[in-house]
Amino acid sequence: MALGYRDPIGLRDHEEENLDPQNPACSFGELLFLLRSKQRLSLRALGERAGVTASLISEFENARRPPPAKPAVTQLAQALELSPHDTQRLTELALQERSGMGLRVARSTPRHVADLLRDIACIGQQLSPAHVRSIRQSLEVAMK
């Protein structure tokens, strides 16, 4: 499959029909990619429909930029002609991921560490004190 852009979730490694956009593990960017791919839209085509650049959509899909605010998500959903269910899912993922955006990570922080910190920030409200202790212990063991 000649997609012409980075494949954030390994679409080239799977049969497209085996990918499930309902997978709760999907991120905003992965779901956007799946929904766009399902309709066989290029980045440029979706960008033209939504009134944004193809590079911006690529940045969302590849998690190089945080998800947009609700009005822009609505534009993308309308451009993709999504069902109300898929629109709600895309909107909820964007909101969930944006909730962890208050975290500031230094530019010098390695990307894999910054990604981990952002992931933790996104689920921070769900972490109990016991979870936090467990994560700390795991990190201490890993660093020895």
PDB file of C-alpha atoms in Angstrom:
ATOM      1  CA  MET A   1       0.000   0.000   0.000  1.00  0.00           C
ATOM      2  CA  ALA A   2       1.637   3.267  -1.069  1.00  0.00           C
ATOM      3  CA  LEU A   3       0.345   5.716   1.509  1.00  0.00           C
ATOM      4  CA  GLY A   4       3.025   8.376   1.133  1.00  0.00           C
ATOM      5  CA  TYR A   5       3.163   9.321   4.807  1.00  0.00           C
ATOM      6  CA  ARG A   6       4.279   7.867   8.114  1.00  0.00           C
ATOM      7  CA  ASP A   7       2.120   5.014   9.307  1.00  0.00           C
ATOM      8  CA  PRO A   8       1.591   5.690  13.034  1.00  0.00           C
ATOM      9  CA  ILE A   9      -0.180   2.444  13.845  1.00  0.00           C
ATOM     10  CA  GLY A  10       1.367  -0.012  11.436  1.00  0.00           C
ATOM     11  CA  LEU A  11      -1.426  -0.102   8.866  1.00  0.00           C
ATOM     12  CA  ARG A  12       1.021  -1.543   6.358  1.00  0.00           C
ATOM     13  CA  ASP A  13       1.573  -4.471   8.710  1.00  0.00           C
ATOM     14  CA  HIS A  14      -2.116  -5.391   8.966  1.00  0.00           C
ATOM     15  CA  GLU A  15      -5.057  -5.997   6.748  1.00  0.00           C
ATOM     16  CA  GLU A  16      -7.100  -2.804   6.793  1.00  0.00           C
ATOM     17  CA  GLU A  17     -10.316  -4.686   7.579  1.00  0.00           C
ATOM     18  CA  ASN A  18      -8.693  -6.130  10.728  1.00  0.00           C
ATOM     19  CA  LEU A  19      -8.177  -2.680  12.219  1.00  0.00           C
ATOM     20  CA  ASP A  20     -10.874  -1.698  14.660  1.00  0.00           C
ATOM     21  CA  PRO A  21     -11.580   2.015  15.134  1.00  0.00           C
ATOM     22  CA  GLN A  22     -13.587   1.017  18.228  1.00  0.00           C
ATOM     23  CA  ASN A  23     -10.399  -0.178  19.939  1.00  0.00           C
ATOM     24  CA  PRO A  24     -10.320   1.687  23.255  1.00  0.00           C
ATOM     25  CA  ALA A  25      -6.510   1.841  23.077  1.00  0.00           C
ATOM     26  CA  CYS A  26      -6.648   4.181  20.076  1.00  0.00           C
ATOM     27  CA  SER A  27      -5.285   7.674  20.483  1.00  0.00           C
ATOM     28  CA  PHE A  28      -6.842  10.699  18.777  1.00  0.00           C
ATOM     29  CA  GLY A  29      -4.221  10.594  16.022  1.00  0.00           C
ATOM     30  CA  GLU A  30      -4.579   6.857  15.471  1.00  0.00           C
ATOM     31  CA  LEU A  31      -8.355   7.111  15.249  1.00  0.00           C
ATOM     32  CA  LEU A  32      -8.131  10.060  12.864  1.00  0.00           C
ATOM     33  CA  PHE A  33      -5.736   8.049  10.716  1.00  0.00           C
ATOM     34  CA  LEU A  34      -8.020   4.988  10.764  1.00  0.00           C
ATOM     35  CA  LEU A  35     -11.129   6.963   9.887  1.00  0.00           C
ATOM     36  CA  ARG A  36      -9.346   8.794   7.074  1.00  0.00           C
ATOM     37  CA  SER A  37      -7.811   5.581   5.747  1.00  0.00           C
ATOM     38  CA  LYS A  38     -11.155   3.781   5.899  1.00  0.00           C
ATOM     39  CA  GLN A  39     -12.512   6.396   3.494  1.00  0.00           C
ATOM     40  CA  ARG A  40      -9.333   6.220   1.415  1.00  0.00           C
ATOM     41  CA  LEU A  41      -8.800   9.963   1.720  1.00  0.00           C
ATOM     42  CA  SER A  42      -5.361  11.447   1.312  1.00  0.00           C
ATOM     43  CA  LEU A  43      -4.043  13.967   3.793  1.00  0.00           C
ATOM     44  CA  ARG A  44      -4.486  16.657   1.161  1.00  0.00           C
ATOM     45  CA  ALA A  45      -8.081  15.673   0.367  1.00  0.00           C
ATOM     46  CA  LEU A  46      -9.108  15.706   4.014  1.00  0.00           C
ATOM     47  CA  GLY A  47      -7.275  18.977   4.538  1.00  0.00           C
ATOM     48  CA  GLU A  48      -9.127  20.597   1.659  1.00  0.00           C
ATOM     49  CA  ARG A  49     -12.474  19.373   2.970  1.00  0.00           C
ATOM     50  CA  ALA A  50     -11.728  20.517   6.532  1.00  0.00           C
ATOM     51  CA  GLY A  51     -10.052  23.784   5.587  1.00  0.00           C
ATOM     52  CA  VAL A  52      -6.682  22.905   7.127  1.00  0.00           C
ATOM     53  CA  THR A  53      -3.305  21.899   5.744  1.00  0.00           C
ATOM     54  CA  ALA A  54      -2.339  18.312   5.051  1.00  0.00           C
ATOM     55  CA  SER A  55       0.758  18.782   7.197  1.00  0.00           C
ATOM     56  CA  LEU A  56      -1.379  19.761  10.184  1.00  0.00           C
ATOM     57  CA  ILE A  57      -3.440  16.583   9.849  1.00  0.00           C
ATOM     58  CA  SER A  58      -0.229  14.576   9.579  1.00  0.00           C
ATOM     59  CA  GLU A  59       1.036  16.196  12.783  1.00  0.00           C
ATOM     60  CA  PHE A  60      -2.185  15.211  14.576  1.00  0.00           C
ATOM     61  CA  GLU A  61      -2.025  11.645  13.266  1.00  0.00           C
ATOM     62  CA  ASN A  62       1.610  11.211  14.223  1.00  0.00           C
ATOM     63  CA  ALA A  63       1.231  12.836  17.658  1.00  0.00           C
ATOM     64  CA  ARG A  64       3.651  15.623  16.817  1.00  0.00           C
ATOM     65  CA  ARG A  65       0.936  18.107  17.748  1.00  0.00           C
ATOM     66  CA  PRO A  66      -1.718  17.796  20.448  1.00  0.00           C
ATOM     67  CA  PRO A  67      -5.293  17.222  19.324  1.00  0.00           C
ATOM     68  CA  PRO A  68      -7.171  20.348  18.297  1.00  0.00           C
ATOM     69  CA  ALA A  69      -9.937  22.044  20.268  1.00  0.00           C
ATOM     70  CA  LYS A  70     -13.547  20.933  19.813  1.00  0.00           C
ATOM     71  CA  PRO A  71     -14.441  23.294  16.904  1.00  0.00           C
ATOM     72  CA  ALA A  72     -11.562  21.947  14.793  1.00  0.00           C
ATOM     73  CA  VAL A  73     -12.422  18.345  15.728  1.00  0.00           C
ATOM     74  CA  THR A  74     -15.987  19.060  14.582  1.00  0.00           C
ATOM     75  CA  GLN A  75     -14.631  20.382  11.264  1.00  0.00           C
ATOM     76  CA  LEU A  76     -12.584  17.222  10.784  1.00  0.00           C
ATOM     77  CA  ALA A  77     -15.560  15.018  11.682  1.00  0.00           C
ATOM     78  CA  GLN A  78     -17.789  16.848   9.204  1.00  0.00           C
ATOM     79  CA  ALA A  79     -15.119  16.611   6.506  1.00  0.00           C
ATOM     80  CA  LEU A  80     -14.913  12.860   7.142  1.00  0.00           C
ATOM     81  CA  GLU A  81     -18.734  12.610   7.195  1.00  0.00           C
ATOM     82  CA  LEU A  82     -18.544  10.653  10.443  1.00  0.00           C
ATOM     83  CA  SER A  83     -21.444   9.071  12.234  1.00  0.00           C
ATOM     84  CA  PRO A  84     -22.528  10.738  15.487  1.00  0.00           C
ATOM     85  CA  HIS A  85     -20.878   7.867  17.390  1.00  0.00           C
ATOM     86  CA  ASP A  86     -17.513   8.276  15.629  1.00  0.00           C
ATOM     87  CA  THR A  87     -17.723  12.063  15.986  1.00  0.00           C
ATOM     88  CA  GLN A  88     -18.298  11.698  19.722  1.00  0.00           C
ATOM     89  CA  ARG A  89     -15.415   9.223  20.045  1.00  0.00           C
ATOM     90  CA  LEU A  90     -13.008  11.493  18.168  1.00  0.00           C
ATOM     91  CA  THR A  91     -14.126  14.494  20.258  1.00  0.00           C
ATOM     92  CA  GLU A  92     -13.766  12.591  23.540  1.00  0.00           C
ATOM     93  CA  LEU A  93     -10.274  11.383  22.647  1.00  0.00           C
ATOM     94  CA  ALA A  94      -9.205  14.922  21.757  1.00  0.00           C
ATOM     95  CA  LEU A  95     -10.598  16.259  25.023  1.00  0.00           C
ATOM     96  CA  GLN A  96      -9.003  13.469  27.048  1.00  0.00           C
ATOM     97  CA  GLU A  97      -5.589  13.988  25.458  1.00  0.00           C
ATOM     98  CA  ARG A  98      -5.822  17.770  25.731  1.00  0.00           C
ATOM     99  CA  SER A  99      -6.531  17.453  29.460  1.00  0.00           C
ATOM    100  CA  GLY A 100      -2.909  16.392  29.966  1.00  0.00           C
ATOM    101  CA  MET A 101      -1.550  19.360  28.037  1.00  0.00           C
ATOM    102  CA  GLY A 102      -0.789  21.459  31.107  1.00  0.00           C
ATOM    103  CA  LEU A 103       2.381  19.438  31.436  1.00  0.00           C
ATOM    104  CA  ARG A 104       5.422  21.302  30.158  1.00  0.00           C
ATOM    105  CA  VAL A 105       8.282  19.126  28.990  1.00  0.00           C
ATOM    106  CA  ALA A 106      11.687  20.629  28.230  1.00  0.00           C
ATOM    107  CA  ARG A 107      12.802  20.467  24.610  1.00  0.00           C
ATOM    108  CA  SER A 108      15.914  18.655  25.773  1.00  0.00           C
ATOM    109  CA  THR A 109      13.805  15.781  27.175  1.00  0.00           C
ATOM    110  CA  PRO A 110      14.155  12.713  24.941  1.00  0.00           C
ATOM    111  CA  ARG A 111      10.991  12.144  22.930  1.00  0.00           C
ATOM    112  CA  HIS A 112      10.267   8.707  24.398  1.00  0.00           C
ATOM    113  CA  VAL A 113      10.455  10.166  27.921  1.00  0.00           C
ATOM    114  CA  ALA A 114       8.279  13.151  26.967  1.00  0.00           C
ATOM    115  CA  ASP A 115       5.706  10.760  25.475  1.00  0.00           C
ATOM    116  CA  LEU A 116       5.653   8.743  28.687  1.00  0.00           C
ATOM    117  CA  LEU A 117       5.186  11.885  30.792  1.00  0.00           C
ATOM    118  CA  ARG A 118       2.322  13.042  28.559  1.00  0.00           C
ATOM    119  CA  ASP A 119       0.692   9.612  28.776  1.00  0.00           C
ATOM    120  CA  ILE A 120       0.886   9.713  32.554  1.00  0.00           C
ATOM    121  CA  ALA A 121      -0.513  13.263  32.583  1.00  0.00           C
ATOM    122  CA  CYS A 122      -3.465  12.146  30.443  1.00  0.00           C
ATOM    123  CA  ILE A 123      -4.416   9.381  32.857  1.00  0.00           C
ATOM    124  CA  GLY A 124      -3.383  11.266  35.975  1.00  0.00           C
ATOM    125  CA  GLN A 125      -6.932  11.648  37.251  1.00  0.00           C
ATOM    126  CA  GLN A 126      -7.352   7.871  37.159  1.00  0.00           C
ATOM    127  CA  LEU A 127      -4.174   7.078  39.110  1.00  0.00           C
ATOM    128  CA  SER A 128      -4.609   6.216  42.768  1.00  0.00           C
ATOM    129  CA  PRO A 129      -1.820   6.805  45.297  1.00  0.00           C
ATOM    130  CA  ALA A 130      -1.139   3.050  45.121  1.00  0.00           C
ATOM    131  CA  HIS A 131      -0.710   3.276  41.331  1.00  0.00           C
ATOM    132  CA  VAL A 132       1.721   6.163  41.728  1.00  0.00           C
ATOM    133  CA  ARG A 133       3.769   4.245  44.324  1.00  0.00           C
ATOM    134  CA  SER A 134       3.868   1.232  42.006  1.00  0.00           C
ATOM    135  CA  ILE A 135       5.041   3.332  39.061  1.00  0.00           C
ATOM    136  CA  ARG A 136       7.726   4.956  41.209  1.00  0.00           C
ATOM    137  CA  GLN A 137       8.939   1.566  42.453  1.00  0.00           C
ATOM    138  CA  SER A 138       9.060   0.237  38.902  1.00  0.00           C
ATOM    139  CA  LEU A 139      11.089   3.237  37.775  1.00  0.00           C
ATOM    140  CA  GLU A 140      13.505   2.880  40.695  1.00  0.00           C
ATOM    141  CA  VAL A 141      14.049  -0.807  39.857  1.00  0.00           C
ATOM    142  CA  ALA A 142      14.508  -0.025  36.166  1.00  0.00           C
ATOM    143  CA  MET A 143      17.082   2.658  36.899  1.00  0.00           C
ATOM    144  CA  LYS A 144      19.329   0.374  38.958  1.00  0.00           C
TER     145      LYS A 144
END
